[in-house]
Coordinates of C-alpha atoms and ligand atoms in Angstrom, one line a residue:
M1 CA -183.6 -13.2 -2.5
R2 CA -182.2 -10.1 -4.2
I3 CA -178.5 -9.4 -4.9
Y4 CA -179.2 -5.7 -4.0
D5 CA -180.1 -6.7 -0.4
I6 CA -177.0 -9.0 -0.1
I7 CA -174.7 -6.1 -1.2
D8 CA -176.4 -3.8 1.2
K9 CA -176.1 -6.2 4.1
K10 CA -172.4 -6.7 3.6
R11 CA -171.9 -3.0 3.1
H12 CA -173.3 -2.5 6.6
G13 CA -171.0 -5.2 8.0
G14 CA -173.6 -8.0 8.1
V15 CA -172.8 -11.7 8.1
L16 CA -173.9 -13.4 4.9
S17 CA -175.6 -16.8 5.2
K18 CA -174.7 -19.9 3.2
Q19 CA -177.8 -19.5 1.1
E20 CA -176.9 -15.8 0.3
L21 CA -173.4 -16.8 -0.8
E22 CA -174.7 -19.7 -2.9
F23 CA -177.3 -17.3 -4.5
F24 CA -174.5 -14.9 -5.4
I25 CA -172.2 -17.5 -6.9
N26 CA -175.0 -19.4 -8.8
G27 CA -176.5 -16.2 -10.0
Y28 CA -173.2 -14.8 -11.2
M29 CA -172.3 -18.0 -13.0
K30 CA -175.7 -18.0 -14.8
N31 CA -175.2 -14.3 -15.7
E32 CA -178.3 -13.4 -13.7
I33 CA -176.1 -11.2 -11.5
A34 CA -174.2 -8.5 -13.5
D35 CA -170.5 -7.7 -13.2
Y36 CA -171.3 -4.4 -11.6
Q37 CA -173.3 -6.0 -8.9
A38 CA -170.7 -8.7 -8.3
S39 CA -167.9 -6.2 -8.1
S40 CA -169.9 -4.1 -5.7
L41 CA -170.3 -7.1 -3.4
L42 CA -166.6 -7.9 -3.7
M43 CA -165.6 -4.4 -2.8
A44 CA -168.0 -4.6 0.3
I45 CA -166.3 -7.8 1.3
C46 CA -162.8 -6.3 0.8
I47 CA -163.8 -3.4 3.1
M48 CA -166.0 -5.2 5.7
G49 CA -164.3 -8.6 5.6
M50 CA -165.9 -12.0 6.2
N51 CA -165.8 -14.3 9.2
D52 CA -164.5 -17.9 9.0
E53 CA -167.9 -19.4 8.4
E54 CA -168.7 -17.0 5.5
T55 CA -165.2 -17.7 4.0
L56 CA -165.8 -21.5 4.2
N57 CA -169.3 -21.1 2.6
L58 CA -168.0 -18.9 -0.2
T59 CA -165.3 -21.6 -0.9
R60 CA -168.0 -24.3 -0.9
A61 CA -170.1 -22.4 -3.3
M62 CA -167.2 -21.8 -5.7
I63 CA -166.2 -25.5 -5.6
S64 CA -169.8 -26.5 -6.3
S65 CA -169.7 -24.4 -9.5
G66 CA -167.5 -27.1 -11.1
S67 CA -166.3 -30.7 -10.8
V68 CA -164.0 -32.2 -8.1
V69 CA -161.2 -34.7 -8.9
D70 CA -161.8 -38.0 -7.1
L71 CA -158.5 -39.1 -5.5
S72 CA -160.2 -41.1 -2.8
K73 CA -158.6 -44.4 -4.0
F74 CA -155.2 -43.0 -2.8
G75 CA -156.6 -42.2 0.7
S76 CA -154.3 -40.1 2.9
L77 CA -151.4 -40.6 0.5
S78 CA -152.7 -38.1 -2.0
V79 CA -150.8 -34.9 -1.4
D80 CA -150.7 -31.4 -2.9
K81 CA -148.6 -28.3 -2.3
H82 CA -149.5 -24.8 -3.1
S83 CA -147.1 -21.8 -3.2
T84 CA -148.6 -18.4 -3.3
G85 CA -146.1 -17.5 -5.9
G86 CA -142.6 -16.0 -6.0
V87 CA -139.5 -15.4 -8.0
G88 CA -137.2 -18.4 -8.7
D89 CA -139.6 -20.7 -6.9
K90 CA -139.0 -24.1 -8.5
T91 CA -139.9 -26.1 -5.3
T92 CA -142.6 -28.2 -7.0
L93 CA -139.9 -29.7 -9.4
I94 CA -137.9 -30.8 -6.3
I95 CA -140.7 -31.8 -3.9
A96 CA -142.9 -33.8 -6.2
P97 CA -140.2 -36.4 -7.0
I98 CA -139.0 -36.5 -3.5
V99 CA -142.3 -37.3 -1.9
A100 CA -143.4 -39.6 -4.8
S101 CA -140.2 -41.6 -4.2
L102 CA -141.4 -42.1 -0.6
G103 CA -144.7 -43.5 -1.7
L104 CA -146.9 -40.4 -1.6
K105 CA -149.2 -39.7 -4.6
V106 CA -148.8 -36.3 -6.2
A107 CA -151.7 -35.6 -8.6
K108 CA -151.1 -31.9 -9.2
M109 CA -152.4 -29.1 -11.3
S110 CA -150.2 -26.1 -11.8
G111 CA -150.3 -22.8 -13.6
R112 CA -148.2 -20.9 -16.1
G113 CA -146.2 -17.8 -15.2
L114 CA -147.7 -14.3 -15.5
G115 CA -145.9 -11.1 -14.9
F116 CA -142.8 -11.4 -12.8
T117 CA -143.6 -14.7 -11.2
G118 CA -142.9 -18.1 -12.9
G119 CA -145.2 -21.1 -13.3
T120 CA -144.4 -24.8 -13.0
I121 CA -146.0 -25.7 -16.3
D122 CA -143.7 -23.4 -18.2
K123 CA -140.7 -24.9 -16.4
L124 CA -141.7 -28.4 -17.2
E125 CA -142.3 -27.5 -20.8
S126 CA -138.6 -26.6 -21.2
L127 CA -137.9 -30.4 -21.1
G128 CA -138.4 -31.0 -24.8
D129 CA -141.8 -32.5 -25.6
F130 CA -143.0 -32.7 -22.0
T131 CA -146.8 -32.7 -22.2
T132 CA -148.9 -31.0 -19.5
S133 CA -152.3 -31.8 -21.0
L134 CA -153.5 -35.3 -20.3
S135 CA -157.0 -36.8 -20.0
Q136 CA -158.4 -37.4 -16.5
S137 CA -157.8 -41.1 -16.9
Q138 CA -154.2 -40.7 -18.1
F139 CA -153.6 -38.4 -15.2
I140 CA -154.9 -40.8 -12.5
S141 CA -153.3 -43.8 -14.1
Q142 CA -149.8 -42.1 -14.2
V143 CA -150.2 -41.2 -10.5
E144 CA -151.2 -44.8 -9.7
K145 CA -148.1 -46.1 -11.7
I146 CA -145.3 -43.8 -10.7
G147 CA -146.8 -41.6 -7.9
V148 CA -146.6 -38.3 -9.7
C149 CA -148.2 -36.4 -12.5
V150 CA -148.4 -32.6 -13.0
V151 CA -150.8 -31.1 -15.6
G152 CA -152.1 -27.6 -16.5
Q153 CA -155.2 -26.1 -14.8
N154 CA -158.4 -28.0 -15.4
E155 CA -161.0 -25.5 -16.6
A156 CA -163.8 -27.5 -15.1
L157 CA -162.5 -27.0 -11.5
A158 CA -164.0 -24.0 -9.6
P159 CA -164.9 -22.1 -12.7
A160 CA -166.6 -19.4 -10.4
D161 CA -163.2 -18.6 -9.1
K162 CA -161.8 -18.0 -12.6
K163 CA -164.7 -15.7 -13.5
L164 CA -164.5 -13.8 -10.2
Y165 CA -160.7 -13.5 -10.2
A166 CA -160.8 -11.9 -13.7
L167 CA -163.3 -9.3 -12.2
R168 CA -161.3 -8.8 -9.0
D169 CA -158.2 -8.2 -11.1
V170 CA -159.7 -5.1 -12.8
T171 CA -161.7 -3.8 -9.8
A172 CA -159.0 -3.5 -7.2
T173 CA -160.5 -6.3 -5.1
V174 CA -157.7 -8.9 -5.2
E175 CA -156.2 -7.9 -1.9
S176 CA -158.6 -9.3 0.7
V177 CA -157.6 -12.2 2.9
P178 CA -161.0 -14.0 2.8
L179 CA -161.2 -13.6 -1.0
I180 CA -157.6 -14.8 -1.7
A181 CA -158.0 -17.7 0.8
S182 CA -161.3 -18.9 -0.8
S183 CA -160.0 -18.4 -4.3
I184 CA -156.8 -20.5 -3.7
M185 CA -158.6 -23.1 -1.5
S186 CA -161.5 -23.6 -3.9
K187 CA -159.0 -24.7 -6.6
K188 CA -156.9 -26.9 -4.2
L189 CA -160.0 -28.6 -2.7
A190 CA -161.5 -29.3 -6.1
S191 CA -158.1 -30.9 -7.0
G192 CA -159.0 -33.6 -4.5
A193 CA -155.8 -34.2 -2.4
S194 CA -156.3 -35.2 1.2
T195 CA -153.1 -33.6 2.5
I196 CA -152.3 -30.0 1.5
V197 CA -149.1 -28.1 2.4
L198 CA -149.2 -24.4 1.7
D199 CA -146.1 -22.3 1.1
V200 CA -147.2 -18.7 1.9
K201 CA -144.5 -16.4 0.5
V202 CA -143.9 -13.0 2.1
G203 CA -141.7 -10.2 1.0
S204 CA -140.9 -7.9 -1.9
G205 CA -141.5 -10.6 -4.5
A206 CA -144.8 -11.8 -3.1
F207 CA -148.4 -10.8 -2.7
M208 CA -148.1 -10.6 1.1
K209 CA -145.5 -8.1 2.0
N210 CA -144.9 -9.2 5.6
A211 CA -145.0 -12.2 7.9
T212 CA -148.1 -11.0 9.8
Q213 CA -150.1 -10.7 6.6
G214 CA -148.8 -14.1 5.5
K215 CA -149.8 -15.7 8.8
E216 CA -153.3 -14.2 8.5
L217 CA -153.7 -15.7 5.0
A218 CA -152.2 -19.0 6.1
S219 CA -154.7 -19.3 9.0
A220 CA -157.6 -18.5 6.8
M221 CA -156.7 -21.2 4.3
I222 CA -156.0 -23.8 7.0
K223 CA -159.4 -23.2 8.5
I224 CA -161.1 -23.7 5.1
G225 CA -159.0 -26.9 4.5
K226 CA -159.9 -28.3 8.0
G227 CA -163.5 -27.4 7.4
Y228 CA -163.3 -29.8 4.5
G229 CA -161.7 -32.5 6.7
K230 CA -158.3 -32.2 5.0
S231 CA -154.8 -32.3 6.7
V232 CA -153.4 -28.9 6.1
C233 CA -150.4 -26.9 7.3
A234 CA -148.5 -23.8 6.1
L235 CA -145.0 -22.5 6.1
I236 CA -144.5 -18.8 5.9
T237 CA -141.3 -18.3 3.8
N238 CA -139.1 -15.4 2.8
M239 CA -139.5 -14.0 -0.7
N240 CA -137.5 -10.8 -0.2
I241 CA -134.9 -12.3 -2.5
P242 CA -135.3 -14.9 -5.3
L243 CA -135.4 -18.5 -4.1
G244 CA -132.1 -20.0 -5.4
Y245 CA -129.8 -18.7 -8.1
A246 CA -131.8 -19.5 -11.2
I247 CA -134.7 -17.4 -12.5
G248 CA -136.1 -18.5 -15.9
N249 CA -137.6 -21.8 -17.0
S250 CA -134.9 -24.2 -18.2
L251 CA -132.4 -22.6 -15.7
E252 CA -134.8 -23.4 -12.8
V253 CA -135.1 -27.0 -14.0
Y254 CA -131.3 -27.1 -14.0
E255 CA -131.2 -25.8 -10.4
A256 CA -133.9 -28.2 -9.3
I257 CA -131.8 -31.1 -10.7
S258 CA -128.8 -29.8 -8.8
V259 CA -130.8 -30.0 -5.5
L260 CA -132.0 -33.5 -6.3
S261 CA -128.4 -34.4 -7.0
G262 CA -127.4 -33.4 -3.5
R263 CA -126.1 -29.9 -4.4
G264 CA -127.9 -26.7 -5.1
E265 CA -128.3 -23.4 -3.3
E266 CA -128.7 -23.9 0.4
R267 CA -131.9 -21.7 1.0
L268 CA -133.7 -23.4 -1.9
R269 CA -132.6 -26.9 -0.6
Q270 CA -133.9 -26.0 2.9
V271 CA -137.3 -24.8 1.8
A272 CA -137.8 -27.8 -0.5
I273 CA -136.8 -30.2 2.4
A274 CA -139.0 -28.4 4.9
L275 CA -142.1 -28.5 2.6
S276 CA -141.5 -32.1 1.6
A277 CA -141.1 -33.2 5.2
R278 CA -144.4 -31.5 6.1
M279 CA -146.1 -33.5 3.3
V280 CA -144.6 -36.8 4.5
S281 CA -145.3 -36.1 8.1
L282 CA -149.0 -35.2 7.6
S283 CA -149.6 -37.9 5.1
L284 CA -147.9 -40.8 6.9
G285 CA -148.6 -39.5 10.4
L286 CA -144.9 -39.3 11.3
D287 CA -143.1 -36.8 13.5
I288 CA -141.4 -34.0 11.6
E289 CA -137.8 -35.2 12.5
E290 CA -138.4 -38.7 11.1
A291 CA -140.1 -37.2 8.0
T292 CA -137.1 -34.9 7.4
K293 CA -134.7 -37.8 7.7
M294 CA -136.7 -39.7 5.1
V295 CA -136.6 -36.7 2.7
E296 CA -132.9 -36.3 3.1
V297 CA -132.3 -40.0 2.4
A298 CA -134.5 -39.7 -0.7
I299 CA -132.1 -37.1 -2.0
S300 CA -128.8 -38.6 -0.9
S301 CA -129.7 -42.1 -2.2
G302 CA -130.5 -40.8 -5.6
K303 CA -134.1 -42.1 -5.4
A304 CA -135.7 -38.7 -5.8
L305 CA -133.6 -37.9 -8.9
E306 CA -134.5 -41.3 -10.3
K307 CA -138.2 -40.5 -9.7
L308 CA -137.7 -37.2 -11.6
R309 CA -136.3 -39.2 -14.6
E310 CA -139.3 -41.6 -14.5
W311 CA -141.7 -38.7 -14.3
V312 CA -140.2 -36.8 -17.2
Q313 CA -140.2 -40.0 -19.3
A314 CA -143.8 -40.7 -18.4
Q315 CA -144.9 -37.2 -19.7
G316 CA -142.9 -37.4 -22.9
G317 CA -140.0 -35.1 -21.8
N318 CA -136.4 -35.5 -22.8
T319 CA -134.5 -37.4 -20.1
R320 CA -131.2 -36.4 -21.6
Y321 CA -131.7 -33.2 -19.7
I322 CA -131.8 -35.1 -16.4
D323 CA -128.5 -36.9 -17.2
S324 CA -126.8 -33.9 -18.6
P325 CA -128.5 -30.8 -17.0
E326 CA -125.9 -28.5 -18.4
L327 CA -127.8 -28.8 -21.7
L328 CA -130.5 -26.6 -20.1
V329 CA -128.1 -23.7 -19.7
G330 CA -126.5 -21.4 -22.3
N331 CA -128.6 -22.2 -25.4
T332 CA -128.9 -18.5 -26.2
Y333 CA -126.7 -15.4 -26.1
A334 CA -125.1 -14.8 -22.7
Y335 CA -124.3 -11.5 -21.0
E336 CA -122.0 -11.3 -18.0
Y337 CA -123.5 -8.9 -15.4
K338 CA -120.9 -7.1 -13.3
A339 CA -121.1 -5.7 -9.7
L340 CA -121.5 -1.9 -9.8
Q341 CA -119.3 -1.4 -6.7
N342 CA -117.3 -3.0 -4.0
G343 CA -119.2 -4.2 -1.0
Y344 CA -121.5 -6.8 0.5
I345 CA -124.6 -7.6 -1.4
S346 CA -127.3 -6.3 0.9
K347 CA -130.4 -6.6 -1.2
I348 CA -131.6 -8.5 -4.2
N349 CA -135.1 -7.3 -4.8
A350 CA -137.1 -10.4 -5.9
E351 CA -139.8 -8.5 -7.9
S352 CA -137.2 -6.5 -9.9
V353 CA -135.1 -9.6 -10.6
G354 CA -138.4 -11.3 -11.8
I355 CA -139.1 -8.4 -14.1
S356 CA -135.5 -8.4 -15.3
S357 CA -135.9 -12.1 -16.3
M358 CA -139.3 -11.4 -17.9
L359 CA -137.7 -8.7 -20.0
L360 CA -135.2 -11.3 -21.3
G361 CA -138.1 -13.3 -22.7
A362 CA -138.6 -15.8 -19.7
G363 CA -142.0 -14.4 -18.7
R364 CA -145.2 -13.0 -20.1
T365 CA -146.6 -9.5 -19.9
K366 CA -149.9 -10.8 -21.4
K367 CA -151.7 -14.1 -21.0
D368 CA -151.0 -16.7 -23.8
Q369 CA -147.8 -14.8 -24.9
E370 CA -145.0 -17.1 -26.2
I371 CA -142.1 -17.4 -23.9
D372 CA -138.4 -18.3 -24.4
H373 CA -137.8 -21.4 -22.2
F374 CA -134.0 -20.9 -22.2
A375 CA -134.0 -17.2 -21.2
G376 CA -133.4 -15.9 -17.7
I377 CA -130.8 -15.1 -15.1
L378 CA -128.3 -17.3 -13.3
L379 CA -127.1 -15.4 -10.2
K380 CA -123.6 -16.3 -9.0
N381 CA -123.9 -14.5 -5.6
T382 CA -126.4 -14.1 -2.9
L383 CA -127.1 -11.9 0.1
G384 CA -124.1 -11.2 2.3
D385 CA -121.5 -12.1 -0.3
Y386 CA -118.6 -9.7 -0.6
V387 CA -118.0 -8.7 -4.2
K388 CA -115.6 -6.3 -6.0
K389 CA -116.7 -3.8 -8.7
G390 CA -116.5 -5.5 -12.1
D391 CA -116.9 -9.1 -10.7
T392 CA -119.4 -11.1 -12.7
I393 CA -122.3 -11.7 -10.3
A394 CA -124.8 -13.0 -12.7
T395 CA -125.2 -14.3 -16.3
L396 CA -128.2 -13.2 -18.3
Y397 CA -129.5 -15.4 -21.2
A398 CA -131.6 -14.2 -24.1
K399 CA -132.1 -15.2 -27.7
D400 CA -132.0 -11.6 -28.9
K401 CA -129.0 -9.4 -27.7
S402 CA -131.2 -6.2 -27.8
L403 CA -133.1 -7.6 -24.8
F404 CA -130.1 -7.3 -22.5
E405 CA -130.2 -3.5 -22.1
G406 CA -133.6 -3.2 -20.3
S407 CA -132.9 -6.2 -18.3
V408 CA -129.5 -5.0 -17.1
K409 CA -131.1 -1.6 -16.0
M410 CA -133.7 -3.5 -14.0
L411 CA -131.0 -5.6 -12.4
D412 CA -129.0 -2.5 -11.5
S413 CA -132.0 -1.2 -9.5
A414 CA -132.6 -4.7 -7.9
I415 CA -129.2 -5.2 -6.3
S416 CA -127.8 -3.1 -3.4
Y417 CA -124.4 -3.1 -1.8
S418 CA -123.3 -2.1 1.7
S419 CA -120.0 -1.7 3.5
S420 CA -120.9 -3.9 6.4
K421 CA -122.2 -7.5 6.2
P422 CA -126.0 -7.5 6.3
T423 CA -127.7 -9.6 9.0
N424 CA -129.1 -12.9 7.8
E425 CA -132.8 -12.8 7.2
P426 CA -134.8 -15.8 8.3
L427 CA -135.8 -18.3 5.6
I428 CA -138.9 -19.7 7.2
F429 CA -140.7 -17.1 9.3
D430 CA -143.3 -19.5 10.8
T431 CA -145.2 -22.7 10.6
V432 CA -149.0 -22.6 10.9
S433 CA -150.9 -25.8 11.5
Ligands
URA1 N1 -154.0 -16.5 -6.3 C1 -155.2 -17.0 -6.5 O1 -155.4 -18.1 -7.0 N2 -156.2 -16.2 -6.0 C2 -156.1 -15.1 -5.4 O2 -157.1 -14.4 -5.1 C3 -154.8 -14.5 -5.3 C4 -153.8 -15.3 -5.7

């Protein structure tokens, strides 16, 4: 077999066999296939596409490049959730304790934030000494004991994806549904859960800009998961505006605690409940109405919040933050951001708000850059609210006052006003199962 022939076949729209895709991944991992050949094939895939079987076989080959976490002892109770990434998306912090309090097992690997989107690991690390690097046996034993453990990405899982993603990132080959689907699912499947709920974000603050694209990606990922015998479903959710009021690590933990305390911003609460209910429904084989009731009771009874406290304690975090969440807000300089004119808030561009928060120190422009866990933005208003010029509509937090100027400029461009009330955008566009 020669990589030249495989590239040429795909270039002419041919269907690659399982053996050809394995040859590509194995050869690339052993450095027998050069970056220029791999990127040529990736570009051919971007242009010519791949069918479902090819996508599944590519995923299999990437999973086989590393190890797979064995969660078989938890049977159908092992659950995972994946969000394709957005601004203000703190749903993992809400969902994990909810479903763990209902007996599900969340053994989850999460990432750090990069660019304008945040990452769960950074958020958790704003809770004092919360540790996100545990050995495999500590990880499994915590899941066994309390039902939830979240750690950083394990480098041994799907290493081919890591190598290929770095190449795709610099060769304009990220945006391809089969490549994104196989990349995400190779990591999820290697993480071992038997039930996977996907939150495919669409809109200005997401990879996928509209619901049609989101649905296409969701279907591709579900087919891969089902090909592996997993229970999978996806919600297509709105990321035109940030999810919730808080953007920035400690601020997002604060907001997650509000939701678990029965308060919190309504859209965030609804997305978290919908995702949790899908996990409970798939894992326990219940209908969605019953699962939703269980999730609501987990919140109203205080059980989910108690599970969060247990989880934070188990991973060495400071539980004082759970009892007094206001300690997570205002540990830096604050800037009152004012409305620029009278009117209804008609747009809050998620990507620009994410960049504005990043400029305050909450996010990274480069991998491994230090972040300020207490920096970020707390919005006071949302879409459709009527505000007057000069009203404070957000508070910005940063440890260096000079960071406010650039952030404010970005926020000025993110928020639009209109004289008539804007129509409500749907929160959940679709469910794919
Ligand atoms: N996230 C991933 O993990 N992979 C992609 O290809 C795109 C987003």
